Short mmCIF file of C-alpha atoms in Angstrom, two decimals:
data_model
loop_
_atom_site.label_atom_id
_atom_site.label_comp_id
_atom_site.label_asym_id
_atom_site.label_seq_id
_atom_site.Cartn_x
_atom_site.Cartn_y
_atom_site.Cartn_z
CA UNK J 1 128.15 63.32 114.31
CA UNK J 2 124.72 63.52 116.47
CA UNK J 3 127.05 64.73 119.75
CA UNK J 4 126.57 63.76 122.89
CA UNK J 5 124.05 60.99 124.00
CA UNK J 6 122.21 59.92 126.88
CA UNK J 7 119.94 57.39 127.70
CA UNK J 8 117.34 57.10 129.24
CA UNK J 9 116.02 60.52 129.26
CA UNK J 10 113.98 60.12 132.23
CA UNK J 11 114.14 57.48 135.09
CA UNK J 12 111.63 56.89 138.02
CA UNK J 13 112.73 54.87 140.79
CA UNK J 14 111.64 53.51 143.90
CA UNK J 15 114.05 54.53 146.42
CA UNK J 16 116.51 51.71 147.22
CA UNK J 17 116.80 50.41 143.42
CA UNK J 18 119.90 50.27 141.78
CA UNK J 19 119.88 52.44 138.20
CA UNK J 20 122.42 52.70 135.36
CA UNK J 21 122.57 55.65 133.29
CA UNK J 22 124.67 55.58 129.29
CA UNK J 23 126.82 58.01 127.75
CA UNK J 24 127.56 58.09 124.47
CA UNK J 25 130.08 61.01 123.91
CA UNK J 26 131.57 62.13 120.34
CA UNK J 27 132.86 60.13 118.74
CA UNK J 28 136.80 61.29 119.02
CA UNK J 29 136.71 62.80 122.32
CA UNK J 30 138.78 61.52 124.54
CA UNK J 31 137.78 63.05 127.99
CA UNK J 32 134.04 62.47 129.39
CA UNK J 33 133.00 63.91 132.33
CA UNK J 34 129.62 63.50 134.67
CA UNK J 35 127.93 65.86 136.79
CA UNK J 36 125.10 66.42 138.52
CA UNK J 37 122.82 69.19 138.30
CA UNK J 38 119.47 70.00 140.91
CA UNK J 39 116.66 72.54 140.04
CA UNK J 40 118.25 76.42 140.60
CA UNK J 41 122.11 75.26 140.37
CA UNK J 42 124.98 74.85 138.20
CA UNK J 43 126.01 71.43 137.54
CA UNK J 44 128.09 69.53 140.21
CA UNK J 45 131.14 67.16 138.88
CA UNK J 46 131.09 63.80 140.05
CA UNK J 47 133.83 62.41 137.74
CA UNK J 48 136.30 62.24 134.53
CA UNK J 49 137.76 59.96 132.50
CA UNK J 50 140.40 59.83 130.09
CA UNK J 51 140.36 57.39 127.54
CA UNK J 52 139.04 54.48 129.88
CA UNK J 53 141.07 55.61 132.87
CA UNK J 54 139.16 57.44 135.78
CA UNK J 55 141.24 59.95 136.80
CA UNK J 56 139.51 62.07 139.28
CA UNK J 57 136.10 61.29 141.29
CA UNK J 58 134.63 63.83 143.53
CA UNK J 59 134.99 64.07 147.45
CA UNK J 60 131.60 64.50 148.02
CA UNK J 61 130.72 60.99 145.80
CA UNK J 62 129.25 58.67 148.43
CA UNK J 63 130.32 55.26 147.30
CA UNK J 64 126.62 53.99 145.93
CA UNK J 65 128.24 55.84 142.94
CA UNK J 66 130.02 53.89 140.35
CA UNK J 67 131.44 55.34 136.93
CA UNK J 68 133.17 52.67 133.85
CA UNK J 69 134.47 53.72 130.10
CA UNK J 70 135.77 50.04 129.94
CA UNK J 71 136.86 50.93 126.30
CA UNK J 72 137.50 54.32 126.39
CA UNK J 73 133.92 54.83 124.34
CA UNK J 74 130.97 55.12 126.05
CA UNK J 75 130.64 55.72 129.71
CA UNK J 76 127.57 54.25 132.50
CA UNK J 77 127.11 55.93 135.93
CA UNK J 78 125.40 53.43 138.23
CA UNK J 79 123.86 54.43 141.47
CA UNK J 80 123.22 51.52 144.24
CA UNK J 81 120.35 51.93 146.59
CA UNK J 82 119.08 54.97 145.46
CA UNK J 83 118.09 57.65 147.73
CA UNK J 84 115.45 60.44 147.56
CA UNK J 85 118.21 63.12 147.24
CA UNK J 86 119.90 61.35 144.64
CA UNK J 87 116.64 63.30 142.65
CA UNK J 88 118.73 65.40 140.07
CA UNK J 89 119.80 65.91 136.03
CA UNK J 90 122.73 63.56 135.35
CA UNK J 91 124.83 65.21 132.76
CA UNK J 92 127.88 63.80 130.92
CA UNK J 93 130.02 66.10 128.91
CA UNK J 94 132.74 65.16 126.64
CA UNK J 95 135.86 66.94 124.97
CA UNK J 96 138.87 66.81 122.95
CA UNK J 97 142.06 66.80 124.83
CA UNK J 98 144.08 69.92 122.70
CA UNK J 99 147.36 71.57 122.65
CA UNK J 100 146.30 74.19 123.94
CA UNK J 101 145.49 73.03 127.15
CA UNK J 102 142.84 72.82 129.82
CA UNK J 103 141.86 76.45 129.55
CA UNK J 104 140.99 76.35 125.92
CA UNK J 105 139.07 72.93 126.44
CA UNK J 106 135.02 72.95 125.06
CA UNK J 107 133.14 70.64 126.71
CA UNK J 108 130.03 69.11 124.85
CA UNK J 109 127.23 68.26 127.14
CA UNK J 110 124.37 65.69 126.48
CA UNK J 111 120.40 66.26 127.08
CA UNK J 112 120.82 64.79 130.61
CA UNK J 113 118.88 61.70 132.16
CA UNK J 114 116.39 63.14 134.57
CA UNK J 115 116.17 61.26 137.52
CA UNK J 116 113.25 60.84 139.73
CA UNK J 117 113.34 58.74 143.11
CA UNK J 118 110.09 57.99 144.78
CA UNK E 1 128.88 78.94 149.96
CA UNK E 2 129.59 79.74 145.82
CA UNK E 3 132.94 79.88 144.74
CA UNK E 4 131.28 81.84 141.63
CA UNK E 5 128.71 83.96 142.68
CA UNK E 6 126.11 85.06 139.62
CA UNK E 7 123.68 88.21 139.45
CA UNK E 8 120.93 88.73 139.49
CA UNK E 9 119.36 85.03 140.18
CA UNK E 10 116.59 85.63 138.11
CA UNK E 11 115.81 88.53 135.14
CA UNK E 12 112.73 89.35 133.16
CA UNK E 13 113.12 92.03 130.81
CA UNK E 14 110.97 93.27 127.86
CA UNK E 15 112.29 92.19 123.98
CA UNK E 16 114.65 94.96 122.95
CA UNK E 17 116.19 96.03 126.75
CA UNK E 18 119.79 95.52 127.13
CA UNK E 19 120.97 93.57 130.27
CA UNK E 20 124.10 92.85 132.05
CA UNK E 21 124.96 89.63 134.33
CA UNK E 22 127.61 89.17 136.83
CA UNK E 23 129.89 86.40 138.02
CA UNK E 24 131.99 87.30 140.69
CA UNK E 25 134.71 85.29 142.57
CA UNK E 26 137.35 85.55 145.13
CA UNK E 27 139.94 83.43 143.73
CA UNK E 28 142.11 83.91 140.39
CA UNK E 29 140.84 81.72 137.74
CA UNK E 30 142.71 80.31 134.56
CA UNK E 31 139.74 80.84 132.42
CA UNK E 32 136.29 81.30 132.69
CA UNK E 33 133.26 80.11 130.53
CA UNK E 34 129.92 81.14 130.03
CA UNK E 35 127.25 78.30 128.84
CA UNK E 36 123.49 78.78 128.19
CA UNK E 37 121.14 76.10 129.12
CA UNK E 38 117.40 75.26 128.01
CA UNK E 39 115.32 73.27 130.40
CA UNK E 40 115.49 69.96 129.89
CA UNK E 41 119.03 70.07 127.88
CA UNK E 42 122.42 70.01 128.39
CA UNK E 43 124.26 73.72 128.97
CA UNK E 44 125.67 74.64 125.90
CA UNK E 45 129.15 76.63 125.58
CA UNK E 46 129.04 80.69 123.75
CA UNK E 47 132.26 81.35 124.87
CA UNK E 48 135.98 80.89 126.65
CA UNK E 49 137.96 84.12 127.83
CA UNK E 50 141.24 83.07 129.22
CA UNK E 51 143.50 86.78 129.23
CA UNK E 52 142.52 89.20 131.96
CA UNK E 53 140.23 92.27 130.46
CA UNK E 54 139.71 90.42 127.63
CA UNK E 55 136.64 90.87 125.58
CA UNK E 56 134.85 88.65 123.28
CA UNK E 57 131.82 89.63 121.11
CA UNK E 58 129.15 86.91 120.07
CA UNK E 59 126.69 88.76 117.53
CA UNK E 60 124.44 90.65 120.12
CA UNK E 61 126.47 89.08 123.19
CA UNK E 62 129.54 90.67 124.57
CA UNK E 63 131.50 89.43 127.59
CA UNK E 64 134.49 90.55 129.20
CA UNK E 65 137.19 88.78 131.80
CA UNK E 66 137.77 91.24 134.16
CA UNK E 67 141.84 92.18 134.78
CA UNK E 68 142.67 90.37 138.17
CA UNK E 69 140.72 87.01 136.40
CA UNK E 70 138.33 87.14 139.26
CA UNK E 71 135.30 88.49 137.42
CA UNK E 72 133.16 88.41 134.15
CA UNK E 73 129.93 90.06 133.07
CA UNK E 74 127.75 89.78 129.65
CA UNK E 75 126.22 92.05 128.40
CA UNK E 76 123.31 91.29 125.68
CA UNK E 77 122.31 94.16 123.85
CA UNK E 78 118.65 94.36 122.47
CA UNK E 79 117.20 91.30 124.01
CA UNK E 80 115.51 88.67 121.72
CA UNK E 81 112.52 86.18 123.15
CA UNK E 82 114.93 83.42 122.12
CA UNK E 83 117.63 84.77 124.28
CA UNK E 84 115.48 83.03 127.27
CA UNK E 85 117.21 80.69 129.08
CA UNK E 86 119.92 79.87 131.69
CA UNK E 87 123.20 81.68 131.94
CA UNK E 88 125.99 79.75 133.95
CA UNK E 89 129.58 80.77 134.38
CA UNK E 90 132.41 78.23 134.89
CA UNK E 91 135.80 78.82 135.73
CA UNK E 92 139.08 76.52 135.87
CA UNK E 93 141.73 77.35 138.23
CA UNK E 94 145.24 76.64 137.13
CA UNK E 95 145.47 73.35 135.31
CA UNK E 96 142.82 71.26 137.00
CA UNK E 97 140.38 70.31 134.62
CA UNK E 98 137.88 70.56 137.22
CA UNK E 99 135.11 73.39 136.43
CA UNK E 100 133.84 74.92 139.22
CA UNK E 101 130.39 76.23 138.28
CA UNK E 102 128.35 79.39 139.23
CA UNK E 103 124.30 78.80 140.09
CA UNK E 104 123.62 80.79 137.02
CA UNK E 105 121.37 83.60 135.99
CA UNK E 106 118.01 82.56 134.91
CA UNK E 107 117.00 85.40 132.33
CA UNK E 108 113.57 86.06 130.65
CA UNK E 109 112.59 88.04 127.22
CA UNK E 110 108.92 88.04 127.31
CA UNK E 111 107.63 89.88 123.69
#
């Protein structure tokens, strides 16, 4: 298993194009996550899924932001008529729902697609 | 305003030093995590504590959960250059799978 991966690695945009971002979590994990992460700060989480239902999505998610896992496998994150702040490190993260609950639960992170907008 | 607060921001500290960083809440948390994080990568997980004053050793890395489950430090003992990196606490609070995320500590080793 190669873990988590994301694609691109990098993106430069003009603003007010559309991108898509992939996720391509291991292989039997069943919960994928994506955040957002800007230079000096932890990551921010924008949404989950598990399986291929999107159970939570952040408040703060303006609605540009769309998330699929149409077969519970991989995962895109597209973002409509992108802005200057959307600048950031888009990070998915999956895991393996376990007995022992959320507090136990390891989340694997990806390398991140580095977005730039211009 | 941080839910987790981390300290010191930023540490440089000669190979061989020990150091200790802090995250520091308010609130009660179910368990807390502490990931490290290259630039350019994804933040990889050392550890989970989950029972107040719990401690958990990682070779050179020791971290504890502080009683109330507000708290958690790490201590590294004898620094190594390819301890470098960034040091970022999450926490969960009850069973939301949510992590809420500290700003991290950005530590140096310089030889």
């Amino acid at each position: 298993d190669t873990g988590v991966s994301q694609n691109p690695r990098h993106k430069i945009t003009k603003r007010g194009q559309n991108v898509t971002f992939r996720c391509d979590p291991i292989s039997e994990h069943n919960r994928l996550y994506w955040y957002r992460q800007t230079l000096g700060q932890g990551p921010e989480f924008l949404t989950y899924f598990q399986n291929e239902a999107q159970l939570e999505k952040s408040r703060l998610l303006s609605d540009r932001f769309s998330a699929e896992r149409p077969k519970g496998s991989f995962s895109t994150l597209e973002i409509q008529r992108t802005e200057q702040g959307d600048s950031a490190m888009y990070l998915c993260a999956s895991s393996l729902e376990g007995l022992a609950g959320a507090a136990n639960e390891k989340l694997f992170f990806g390398s991140g697609t580095q977005l730039s907008v211009l | 305003t941080q839910l987790l607060e981390q300290s010191p921001q930023f540490l440089s500290i000669q190979e061989g030093e020990n150091l200790t960083v802090y995250c520091n809440s308010s609130s009660v948390f179910s368990s807390l995590q502490w990931y490290r994080q290259e630039p350019g990568e994804g933040p990889v997980l050392l550890v989970t504590v989950v029972t107040g004053g719990e401690v958990k050793k990682l070779k050179r890395l020791t971290f504890q959960f502080g009683d109330a489950r507000k708290d958690s430090s790490l201590h590294i003992t004898a620094a190594q250059t390819g301890d470098t990196g960034l040091y970022l606490c999450a926490g969960l609070r009850g069973s939301n799978y949510q992590l809420i995320w500290g700003a991290g500590t950005k530590l140096i080793i310089k030889p």
